[in-house]
Amino acid sequence: MYTPAQNARLALLLEVAGTPKPGNVDRTRDLPDLHFEHFLAGAVGAQSGLEMAADGAAVGSAFERAIDGMATQRGDNTQFGALLLLVPLVRASRSELSPAVAESVVEETTVADAAGFYRAFDHVDVFVDDPPASMDDLDVRRGSDAVPALFERGLTLYDVMDHSVPGDDVAREWVTGFDRSFLAAHRLANADGPATDRAASVFLSVLAERPDTLVANRHGETVAREVTDRAAELHDSNALGTDPDAVERFADELVERGVNPGTTADIVAAGLFIALEHETLEL
């Protein structure tokens, strides 16, 4: 039986090893500047931060440590969003890992946790949309330079996530009890085949349900909806079982277009962790 920190690292590894995952790095596809091995190295580098969370450290400091370690590989940002989900879930695993416990962990975060989250942006380049003019002093791209504004406004990390909805579905998980992450875990438990095949299948199902917010922020709502509609067609027709080449073509097409549903991958990674912790996903 693995520790929660080990299960979180294993979840990161299983997520990137699943294939095909349309538009994302997997064991058969790289992006121009982001490769499979970068994700493997990022998962290893994040380990100390995950162990901090498992030992009861504050969410913000554990997250910053995880990102600092993740960023040591040459691909830069590999798993920022996934770790933003995994760190509080690992912290919650000190008790019974449930939506209610996870919700209490994030609701109890502090301004100091928010400061740790902002300092994490000093270690890695993360794509984010421009903030409203009224929030310019809290632009996360300012990193630690924005920390004084956080304390001046008294914003906790939960507050920061709440302000990021609806444009960021990783933040949405924080304020909805990680509902899609727990649903992904349920689907993983009930899917067939090796864990990496299950991860690919659940990825397609999650993408089919809701436009990926990273795609929407980078390419616009129309492209995000187009990607989701296509994923829904393939999922509804059970293409992975009946016409796997169609899913492979879709995956290649999105890579060629530079359309990366990274938020969907983050949610699948969180689901993998929950399933591993609940021992409903056997390897």
PDB file of C-alpha atoms in Angstrom:
ATOM      1  CA  MET A   1       0.000   0.000   0.000  1.00  0.00           C
ATOM      2  CA  TYR A   2       1.431   3.342  -1.031  1.00  0.00           C
ATOM      3  CA  THR A   3       1.454   6.527   1.004  1.00  0.00           C
ATOM      4  CA  PRO A   4      -0.755   9.425  -0.155  1.00  0.00           C
ATOM      5  CA  ALA A   5       2.298  11.273  -1.487  1.00  0.00           C
ATOM      6  CA  GLN A   6       3.366   8.188  -3.440  1.00  0.00           C
ATOM      7  CA  ASN A   7      -0.162   7.748  -4.801  1.00  0.00           C
ATOM      8  CA  ALA A   8      -0.186  11.372  -5.933  1.00  0.00           C
ATOM      9  CA  ARG A   9       3.086  10.926  -7.796  1.00  0.00           C
ATOM     10  CA  LEU A  10       1.789   7.656  -9.280  1.00  0.00           C
ATOM     11  CA  ALA A  11      -1.361   9.488 -10.401  1.00  0.00           C
ATOM     12  CA  LEU A  12       0.758  12.033 -12.275  1.00  0.00           C
ATOM     13  CA  LEU A  13       2.707   9.244 -13.960  1.00  0.00           C
ATOM     14  CA  LEU A  14      -0.392   7.247 -14.920  1.00  0.00           C
ATOM     15  CA  GLU A  15      -2.093  10.340 -16.291  1.00  0.00           C
ATOM     16  CA  VAL A  16       0.703  11.199 -18.721  1.00  0.00           C
ATOM     17  CA  ALA A  17       1.176   7.539 -19.688  1.00  0.00           C
ATOM     18  CA  GLY A  18      -2.423   7.154 -20.838  1.00  0.00           C
ATOM     19  CA  THR A  19      -2.918   7.281 -24.605  1.00  0.00           C
ATOM     20  CA  PRO A  20      -4.525   8.596 -26.722  1.00  0.00           C
ATOM     21  CA  LYS A  21      -5.350  11.833 -24.892  1.00  0.00           C
ATOM     22  CA  PRO A  22      -6.337  14.252 -27.669  1.00  0.00           C
ATOM     23  CA  GLY A  23      -4.120  17.340 -27.724  1.00  0.00           C
ATOM     24  CA  ASN A  24      -2.052  16.372 -24.704  1.00  0.00           C
ATOM     25  CA  VAL A  25       1.362  14.870 -24.132  1.00  0.00           C
ATOM     26  CA  ASP A  26       1.148  11.113 -23.672  1.00  0.00           C
ATOM     27  CA  ARG A  27       3.521   8.205 -24.059  1.00  0.00           C
ATOM     28  CA  THR A  28       3.281   8.354 -27.867  1.00  0.00           C
ATOM     29  CA  ARG A  29       2.981  12.125 -28.400  1.00  0.00           C
ATOM     30  CA  ASP A  30       5.080  15.151 -27.515  1.00  0.00           C
ATOM     31  CA  LEU A  31       4.337  18.826 -27.961  1.00  0.00           C
ATOM     32  CA  PRO A  32       7.029  20.995 -29.581  1.00  0.00           C
ATOM     33  CA  ASP A  33       8.552  22.200 -26.299  1.00  0.00           C
ATOM     34  CA  LEU A  34       6.972  19.775 -23.851  1.00  0.00           C
ATOM     35  CA  HIS A  35       7.868  16.099 -23.902  1.00  0.00           C
ATOM     36  CA  PHE A  36       6.798  12.908 -22.176  1.00  0.00           C
ATOM     37  CA  GLU A  37      10.000  12.746 -20.150  1.00  0.00           C
ATOM     38  CA  HIS A  38       9.437  16.276 -18.852  1.00  0.00           C
ATOM     39  CA  PHE A  39       6.233  15.057 -17.209  1.00  0.00           C
ATOM     40  CA  LEU A  40       7.994  12.076 -15.693  1.00  0.00           C
ATOM     41  CA  ALA A  41      10.675  14.350 -14.258  1.00  0.00           C
ATOM     42  CA  GLY A  42       8.061  16.855 -13.077  1.00  0.00           C
ATOM     43  CA  ALA A  43       6.223  14.155 -11.137  1.00  0.00           C
ATOM     44  CA  VAL A  44       9.443  13.107  -9.406  1.00  0.00           C
ATOM     45  CA  GLY A  45      10.392  16.710  -8.667  1.00  0.00           C
ATOM     46  CA  ALA A  46       7.034  17.431  -7.032  1.00  0.00           C
ATOM     47  CA  GLN A  47       7.463  14.650  -4.500  1.00  0.00           C
ATOM     48  CA  SER A  48       8.807  16.715  -1.596  1.00  0.00           C
ATOM     49  CA  GLY A  49       5.885  19.135  -1.774  1.00  0.00           C
ATOM     50  CA  LEU A  50       3.416  16.240  -1.871  1.00  0.00           C
ATOM     51  CA  GLU A  51       5.108  14.741   1.179  1.00  0.00           C
ATOM     52  CA  MET A  52       4.760  18.079   2.970  1.00  0.00           C
ATOM     53  CA  ALA A  53       1.014  18.035   2.300  1.00  0.00           C
ATOM     54  CA  ALA A  54       0.755  14.450   3.521  1.00  0.00           C
ATOM     55  CA  ASP A  55       2.592  15.435   6.709  1.00  0.00           C
ATOM     56  CA  GLY A  56       0.088  18.225   7.405  1.00  0.00           C
ATOM     57  CA  ALA A  57       1.944  21.269   6.100  1.00  0.00           C
ATOM     58  CA  ALA A  58      -0.043  24.294   4.980  1.00  0.00           C
ATOM     59  CA  VAL A  59      -1.492  23.936   1.497  1.00  0.00           C
ATOM     60  CA  GLY A  60       0.210  27.048   0.131  1.00  0.00           C
ATOM     61  CA  SER A  61       3.729  26.160   1.255  1.00  0.00           C
ATOM     62  CA  ALA A  62       3.359  22.526   0.152  1.00  0.00           C
ATOM     63  CA  PHE A  63       2.093  23.663  -3.237  1.00  0.00           C
ATOM     64  CA  GLU A  64       4.978  26.104  -3.717  1.00  0.00           C
ATOM     65  CA  ARG A  65       7.480  23.380  -2.823  1.00  0.00           C
ATOM     66  CA  ALA A  66       5.832  20.960  -5.265  1.00  0.00           C
ATOM     67  CA  ILE A  67       5.965  23.515  -8.084  1.00  0.00           C
ATOM     68  CA  ASP A  68       9.551  24.448  -7.325  1.00  0.00           C
ATOM     69  CA  GLY A  69      10.520  20.796  -7.635  1.00  0.00           C
ATOM     70  CA  MET A  70       8.357  20.184 -10.690  1.00  0.00           C
ATOM     71  CA  ALA A  71       9.962  23.104 -12.512  1.00  0.00           C
ATOM     72  CA  THR A  72      13.493  21.722 -12.324  1.00  0.00           C
ATOM     73  CA  GLN A  73      13.013  19.796 -15.577  1.00  0.00           C
ATOM     74  CA  ARG A  74      13.589  21.595 -18.885  1.00  0.00           C
ATOM     75  CA  GLY A  75       9.980  21.559 -20.016  1.00  0.00           C
ATOM     76  CA  ASP A  76       8.984  24.270 -17.515  1.00  0.00           C
ATOM     77  CA  ASN A  77       5.278  23.915 -16.634  1.00  0.00           C
ATOM     78  CA  THR A  78       4.153  20.302 -16.790  1.00  0.00           C
ATOM     79  CA  GLN A  79       1.690  19.767 -13.928  1.00  0.00           C
ATOM     80  CA  PHE A  80       0.850  23.100 -12.284  1.00  0.00           C
ATOM     81  CA  GLY A  81      -2.920  22.613 -12.463  1.00  0.00           C
ATOM     82  CA  ALA A  82      -2.777  18.954 -11.473  1.00  0.00           C
ATOM     83  CA  LEU A  83      -0.714  19.805  -8.387  1.00  0.00           C
ATOM     84  CA  LEU A  84      -3.146  22.577  -7.457  1.00  0.00           C
ATOM     85  CA  LEU A  85      -5.745  19.806  -7.180  1.00  0.00           C
ATOM     86  CA  LEU A  86      -3.507  17.117  -5.738  1.00  0.00           C
ATOM     87  CA  VAL A  87      -1.945  19.083  -2.881  1.00  0.00           C
ATOM     88  CA  PRO A  88      -5.227  19.761  -1.039  1.00  0.00           C
ATOM     89  CA  LEU A  89      -6.457  16.244  -1.831  1.00  0.00           C
ATOM     90  CA  VAL A  90      -3.275  14.764  -0.347  1.00  0.00           C
ATOM     91  CA  ARG A  91      -3.770  17.027   2.682  1.00  0.00           C
ATOM     92  CA  ALA A  92      -7.362  15.788   2.941  1.00  0.00           C
ATOM     93  CA  SER A  93      -6.186  12.182   2.831  1.00  0.00           C
ATOM     94  CA  ARG A  94      -4.883  12.579   6.381  1.00  0.00           C
ATOM     95  CA  SER A  95      -8.533  12.030   7.245  1.00  0.00           C
ATOM     96  CA  GLU A  96     -11.134  10.173   5.183  1.00  0.00           C
ATOM     97  CA  LEU A  97     -10.715  11.347   1.601  1.00  0.00           C
ATOM     98  CA  SER A  98     -14.184  12.590   0.703  1.00  0.00           C
ATOM     99  CA  PRO A  99     -15.666  15.674  -0.976  1.00  0.00           C
ATOM    100  CA  ALA A 100     -16.638  17.072   2.420  1.00  0.00           C
ATOM    101  CA  VAL A 101     -13.141  16.691   3.878  1.00  0.00           C
ATOM    102  CA  ALA A 102     -11.487  18.093   0.754  1.00  0.00           C
ATOM    103  CA  GLU A 103     -13.887  21.023   0.851  1.00  0.00           C
ATOM    104  CA  SER A 104     -13.012  21.751   4.464  1.00  0.00           C
ATOM    105  CA  VAL A 105      -9.280  21.698   3.659  1.00  0.00           C
ATOM    106  CA  VAL A 106      -9.575  24.355   0.978  1.00  0.00           C
ATOM    107  CA  GLU A 107     -12.088  26.470   2.909  1.00  0.00           C
ATOM    108  CA  GLU A 108      -9.632  26.651   5.820  1.00  0.00           C
ATOM    109  CA  THR A 109      -6.791  28.042   3.708  1.00  0.00           C
ATOM    110  CA  THR A 110      -5.324  31.384   4.752  1.00  0.00           C
ATOM    111  CA  VAL A 111      -3.801  34.508   3.249  1.00  0.00           C
ATOM    112  CA  ALA A 112      -0.410  32.891   3.836  1.00  0.00           C
ATOM    113  CA  ASP A 113      -1.531  29.981   1.679  1.00  0.00           C
ATOM    114  CA  ALA A 114      -2.506  32.440  -1.047  1.00  0.00           C
ATOM    115  CA  ALA A 115       0.964  33.970  -0.777  1.00  0.00           C
ATOM    116  CA  GLY A 116       2.521  30.523  -1.285  1.00  0.00           C
ATOM    117  CA  PHE A 117       0.362  30.030  -4.367  1.00  0.00           C
ATOM    118  CA  TYR A 118       1.514  33.361  -5.811  1.00  0.00           C
ATOM    119  CA  ARG A 119       5.165  32.631  -5.038  1.00  0.00           C
ATOM    120  CA  ALA A 120       4.819  29.412  -7.038  1.00  0.00           C
ATOM    121  CA  PHE A 121       4.526  31.593 -10.151  1.00  0.00           C
ATOM    122  CA  ASP A 122       8.109  32.747  -9.526  1.00  0.00           C
ATOM    123  CA  HIS A 123       9.273  29.217 -10.377  1.00  0.00           C
ATOM    124  CA  VAL A 124       7.388  28.507 -13.596  1.00  0.00           C
ATOM    125  CA  ASP A 125       5.739  30.166 -16.577  1.00  0.00           C
ATOM    126  CA  VAL A 126       1.987  29.470 -16.483  1.00  0.00           C
ATOM    127  CA  PHE A 127      -0.496  30.574 -19.100  1.00  0.00           C
ATOM    128  CA  VAL A 128      -3.271  32.667 -17.534  1.00  0.00           C
ATOM    129  CA  ASP A 129      -5.775  35.085 -18.963  1.00  0.00           C
ATOM    130  CA  ASP A 130      -5.571  38.820 -18.231  1.00  0.00           C
ATOM    131  CA  PRO A 131      -7.308  39.759 -14.959  1.00  0.00           C
ATOM    132  CA  PRO A 132      -9.992  42.448 -14.724  1.00  0.00           C
ATOM    133  CA  ALA A 133      -8.606  45.968 -14.310  1.00  0.00           C
ATOM    134  CA  SER A 134      -9.836  46.029 -10.711  1.00  0.00           C
ATOM    135  CA  MET A 135      -7.661  42.974  -9.970  1.00  0.00           C
ATOM    136  CA  ASP A 136      -4.509  44.130 -11.768  1.00  0.00           C
ATOM    137  CA  ASP A 137      -2.560  44.282  -8.503  1.00  0.00           C
ATOM    138  CA  LEU A 138      -3.444  40.610  -7.977  1.00  0.00           C
ATOM    139  CA  ASP A 139      -2.348  39.360 -11.397  1.00  0.00           C
ATOM    140  CA  VAL A 140      -0.798  35.969 -10.596  1.00  0.00           C
ATOM    141  CA  ARG A 141       1.881  36.587 -13.205  1.00  0.00           C
ATOM    142  CA  ARG A 142       3.354  39.129 -10.776  1.00  0.00           C
ATOM    143  CA  GLY A 143       4.205  36.224  -8.493  1.00  0.00           C
ATOM    144  CA  SER A 144       5.630  37.240  -5.133  1.00  0.00           C
ATOM    145  CA  ASP A 145       5.364  40.926  -6.093  1.00  0.00           C
ATOM    146  CA  ALA A 146       1.594  40.607  -5.633  1.00  0.00           C
ATOM    147  CA  VAL A 147       1.811  39.198  -2.107  1.00  0.00           C
ATOM    148  CA  PRO A 148       1.516  42.593  -0.335  1.00  0.00           C
ATOM    149  CA  ALA A 149      -1.779  43.201  -2.175  1.00  0.00           C
ATOM    150  CA  LEU A 150      -3.043  39.815  -0.983  1.00  0.00           C
ATOM    151  CA  PHE A 151      -2.418  40.728   2.643  1.00  0.00           C
ATOM    152  CA  GLU A 152      -3.840  44.205   2.140  1.00  0.00           C
ATOM    153  CA  ARG A 153      -7.076  42.717   0.789  1.00  0.00           C
ATOM    154  CA  GLY A 154      -7.063  39.780   3.207  1.00  0.00           C
ATOM    155  CA  LEU A 155      -7.665  37.195   0.486  1.00  0.00           C
ATOM    156  CA  THR A 156      -7.241  33.523   1.364  1.00  0.00           C
ATOM    157  CA  LEU A 157      -6.265  30.945  -1.227  1.00  0.00           C
ATOM    158  CA  TYR A 158      -9.882  29.787  -1.323  1.00  0.00           C
ATOM    159  CA  ASP A 159     -10.901  33.395  -2.062  1.00  0.00           C
ATOM    160  CA  VAL A 160      -8.397  33.545  -4.917  1.00  0.00           C
ATOM    161  CA  MET A 161      -9.823  30.343  -6.397  1.00  0.00           C
ATOM    162  CA  ASP A 162     -13.376  31.621  -5.978  1.00  0.00           C
ATOM    163  CA  HIS A 163     -12.474  34.803  -7.883  1.00  0.00           C
ATOM    164  CA  SER A 164     -11.035  32.644 -10.700  1.00  0.00           C
ATOM    165  CA  VAL A 165     -14.342  30.901 -11.460  1.00  0.00           C
ATOM    166  CA  PRO A 166     -15.858  30.492 -14.075  1.00  0.00           C
ATOM    167  CA  GLY A 167     -12.807  30.995 -16.291  1.00  0.00           C
ATOM    168  CA  ASP A 168     -10.677  28.291 -14.646  1.00  0.00           C
ATOM    169  CA  ASP A 169     -12.065  24.809 -14.033  1.00  0.00           C
ATOM    170  CA  VAL A 170      -9.203  23.842 -11.719  1.00  0.00           C
ATOM    171  CA  ALA A 171     -10.306  26.704  -9.480  1.00  0.00           C
ATOM    172  CA  ARG A 172     -13.905  25.524  -9.943  1.00  0.00           C
ATOM    173  CA  GLU A 173     -12.961  22.181  -8.395  1.00  0.00           C
ATOM    174  CA  TRP A 174     -11.871  24.016  -5.270  1.00  0.00           C
ATOM    175  CA  VAL A 175     -15.266  25.646  -4.788  1.00  0.00           C
ATOM    176  CA  THR A 176     -17.452  22.673  -5.780  1.00  0.00           C
ATOM    177  CA  GLY A 177     -16.031  19.991  -3.508  1.00  0.00           C
ATOM    178  CA  PHE A 178     -13.826  18.569  -6.293  1.00  0.00           C
ATOM    179  CA  ASP A 179     -16.961  17.167  -7.899  1.00  0.00           C
ATOM    180  CA  ARG A 180     -15.504  16.353 -11.315  1.00  0.00           C
ATOM    181  CA  SER A 181     -12.390  14.831  -9.739  1.00  0.00           C
ATOM    182  CA  PHE A 182     -14.472  12.454  -7.618  1.00  0.00           C
ATOM    183  CA  LEU A 183     -16.657  11.642 -10.631  1.00  0.00           C
ATOM    184  CA  ALA A 184     -13.522  10.835 -12.645  1.00  0.00           C
ATOM    185  CA  ALA A 185     -12.393   8.530  -9.831  1.00  0.00           C
ATOM    186  CA  HIS A 186     -15.743   6.721  -9.953  1.00  0.00           C
ATOM    187  CA  ARG A 187     -15.426   6.252 -13.701  1.00  0.00           C
ATOM    188  CA  LEU A 188     -11.866   4.994 -13.397  1.00  0.00           C
ATOM    189  CA  ALA A 189     -12.996   2.405 -10.868  1.00  0.00           C
ATOM    190  CA  ASN A 190     -15.727   1.168 -13.203  1.00  0.00           C
ATOM    191  CA  ALA A 191     -13.720   1.201 -16.444  1.00  0.00           C
ATOM    192  CA  ASP A 192     -12.027  -1.851 -17.924  1.00  0.00           C
ATOM    193  CA  GLY A 193      -8.431  -2.606 -18.795  1.00  0.00           C
ATOM    194  CA  PRO A 194      -5.041  -1.395 -17.566  1.00  0.00           C
ATOM    195  CA  ALA A 195      -4.923   1.839 -15.561  1.00  0.00           C
ATOM    196  CA  THR A 196      -3.411   3.812 -18.441  1.00  0.00           C
ATOM    197  CA  ASP A 197      -6.207   2.704 -20.793  1.00  0.00           C
ATOM    198  CA  ARG A 198      -8.750   3.688 -18.178  1.00  0.00           C
ATOM    199  CA  ALA A 199      -7.093   7.088 -17.847  1.00  0.00           C
ATOM    200  CA  ALA A 200      -7.388   7.666 -21.603  1.00  0.00           C
ATOM    201  CA  SER A 201     -11.025   6.572 -21.609  1.00  0.00           C
ATOM    202  CA  VAL A 202     -11.948   8.811 -18.685  1.00  0.00           C
ATOM    203  CA  PHE A 203     -10.031  11.704 -20.222  1.00  0.00           C
ATOM    204  CA  LEU A 204     -12.255  11.471 -23.299  1.00  0.00           C
ATOM    205  CA  SER A 205     -15.392  11.302 -21.156  1.00  0.00           C
ATOM    206  CA  VAL A 206     -14.400  14.355 -19.103  1.00  0.00           C
ATOM    207  CA  LEU A 207     -13.491  16.320 -22.233  1.00  0.00           C
ATOM    208  CA  ALA A 208     -16.831  15.342 -23.785  1.00  0.00           C
ATOM    209  CA  GLU A 209     -18.832  16.876 -20.934  1.00  0.00           C
ATOM    210  CA  ARG A 210     -17.548  20.403 -20.635  1.00  0.00           C
ATOM    211  CA  PRO A 211     -15.323  22.704 -22.729  1.00  0.00           C
ATOM    212  CA  ASP A 212     -11.771  22.759 -21.424  1.00  0.00           C
ATOM    213  CA  THR A 213     -11.051  26.153 -19.885  1.00  0.00           C
ATOM    214  CA  LEU A 214      -7.397  26.158 -20.926  1.00  0.00           C
ATOM    215  CA  VAL A 215      -8.497  25.675 -24.531  1.00  0.00           C
ATOM    216  CA  ALA A 216     -11.146  28.380 -24.136  1.00  0.00           C
ATOM    217  CA  ASN A 217      -8.650  30.867 -22.685  1.00  0.00           C
ATOM    218  CA  ARG A 218      -6.035  30.195 -25.368  1.00  0.00           C
ATOM    219  CA  HIS A 219      -8.174  29.663 -28.455  1.00  0.00           C
ATOM    220  CA  GLY A 220     -11.628  30.988 -27.624  1.00  0.00           C
ATOM    221  CA  GLU A 221     -14.979  29.507 -26.627  1.00  0.00           C
ATOM    222  CA  THR A 222     -15.838  28.406 -30.175  1.00  0.00           C
ATOM    223  CA  VAL A 223     -12.770  26.168 -30.467  1.00  0.00           C
ATOM    224  CA  ALA A 224     -13.280  24.816 -26.945  1.00  0.00           C
ATOM    225  CA  ARG A 225     -16.867  23.871 -27.743  1.00  0.00           C
ATOM    226  CA  GLU A 226     -15.826  22.307 -31.064  1.00  0.00           C
ATOM    227  CA  VAL A 227     -13.286  20.117 -29.258  1.00  0.00           C
ATOM    228  CA  THR A 228     -15.830  19.045 -26.660  1.00  0.00           C
ATOM    229  CA  ASP A 229     -18.463  18.257 -29.286  1.00  0.00           C
ATOM    230  CA  ARG A 230     -16.010  16.097 -31.214  1.00  0.00           C
ATOM    231  CA  ALA A 231     -14.950  14.315 -28.010  1.00  0.00           C
ATOM    232  CA  ALA A 232     -18.627  13.692 -27.224  1.00  0.00           C
ATOM    233  CA  GLU A 233     -19.203  12.133 -30.637  1.00  0.00           C
ATOM    234  CA  LEU A 234     -16.266   9.791 -30.167  1.00  0.00           C
ATOM    235  CA  HIS A 235     -17.204   8.947 -26.594  1.00  0.00           C
ATOM    236  CA  ASP A 236     -20.881   8.334 -27.388  1.00  0.00           C
ATOM    237  CA  SER A 237     -19.934   6.005 -30.242  1.00  0.00           C
ATOM    238  CA  ASN A 238     -17.472   4.131 -27.998  1.00  0.00           C
ATOM    239  CA  ALA A 239     -14.777   4.923 -30.546  1.00  0.00           C
ATOM    240  CA  LEU A 240     -11.979   3.797 -28.243  1.00  0.00           C
ATOM    241  CA  GLY A 241     -13.506   0.328 -28.390  1.00  0.00           C
ATOM    242  CA  THR A 242     -14.888   0.233 -31.930  1.00  0.00           C
ATOM    243  CA  ASP A 243     -12.767   2.693 -33.913  1.00  0.00           C
ATOM    244  CA  PRO A 244      -9.616   3.564 -31.943  1.00  0.00           C
ATOM    245  CA  ASP A 245      -8.004   5.005 -35.052  1.00  0.00           C
ATOM    246  CA  ALA A 246     -10.620   7.795 -35.042  1.00  0.00           C
ATOM    247  CA  VAL A 247      -9.530   8.859 -31.567  1.00  0.00           C
ATOM    248  CA  GLU A 248      -5.878   8.628 -32.608  1.00  0.00           C
ATOM    249  CA  ARG A 249      -6.587  10.909 -35.573  1.00  0.00           C
ATOM    250  CA  PHE A 250      -8.384  13.375 -33.305  1.00  0.00           C
ATOM    251  CA  ALA A 251      -5.418  13.336 -30.932  1.00  0.00           C
ATOM    252  CA  ASP A 252      -2.955  13.991 -33.744  1.00  0.00           C
ATOM    253  CA  GLU A 253      -5.135  16.760 -35.167  1.00  0.00           C
ATOM    254  CA  LEU A 254      -5.268  18.659 -31.878  1.00  0.00           C
ATOM    255  CA  VAL A 255      -1.510  18.347 -31.402  1.00  0.00           C
ATOM    256  CA  GLU A 256      -0.947  19.702 -34.916  1.00  0.00           C
ATOM    257  CA  ARG A 257      -3.288  22.628 -34.179  1.00  0.00           C
ATOM    258  CA  GLY A 258      -1.636  23.327 -30.821  1.00  0.00           C
ATOM    259  CA  VAL A 259      -4.929  22.802 -28.983  1.00  0.00           C
ATOM    260  CA  ASN A 260      -4.121  21.408 -25.547  1.00  0.00           C
ATOM    261  CA  PRO A 261      -6.983  20.424 -23.172  1.00  0.00           C
ATOM    262  CA  GLY A 262      -4.697  20.625 -20.155  1.00  0.00           C
ATOM    263  CA  THR A 263      -7.410  21.301 -17.579  1.00  0.00           C
ATOM    264  CA  THR A 264      -9.075  18.016 -18.487  1.00  0.00           C
ATOM    265  CA  ALA A 265      -5.780  16.219 -17.854  1.00  0.00           C
ATOM    266  CA  ASP A 266      -5.498  17.922 -14.449  1.00  0.00           C
ATOM    267  CA  ILE A 267      -8.913  16.610 -13.419  1.00  0.00           C
ATOM    268  CA  VAL A 268      -8.062  13.095 -14.588  1.00  0.00           C
ATOM    269  CA  ALA A 269      -4.855  13.184 -12.525  1.00  0.00           C
ATOM    270  CA  ALA A 270      -6.891  14.149  -9.467  1.00  0.00           C
ATOM    271  CA  GLY A 271      -9.355  11.365 -10.209  1.00  0.00           C
ATOM    272  CA  LEU A 272      -6.520   8.857 -10.492  1.00  0.00           C
ATOM    273  CA  PHE A 273      -5.235   9.896  -7.069  1.00  0.00           C
ATOM    274  CA  ILE A 274      -8.659   9.523  -5.475  1.00  0.00           C
ATOM    275  CA  ALA A 275      -9.148   6.083  -7.043  1.00  0.00           C
ATOM    276  CA  LEU A 276      -5.703   4.974  -5.863  1.00  0.00           C
ATOM    277  CA  GLU A 277      -6.370   6.243  -2.339  1.00  0.00           C
ATOM    278  CA  HIS A 278      -9.754   4.499  -2.260  1.00  0.00           C
ATOM    279  CA  GLU A 279      -8.106   1.331  -3.621  1.00  0.00           C
ATOM    280  CA  THR A 280     -10.649   1.124  -6.429  1.00  0.00           C
ATOM    281  CA  LEU A 281      -7.942   1.203  -9.103  1.00  0.00           C
ATOM    282  CA  GLU A 282      -5.659  -1.791  -8.927  1.00  0.00           C
ATOM    283  CA  LEU A 283      -2.327  -2.014 -10.736  1.00  0.00           C
TER     284      LEU A 283
END
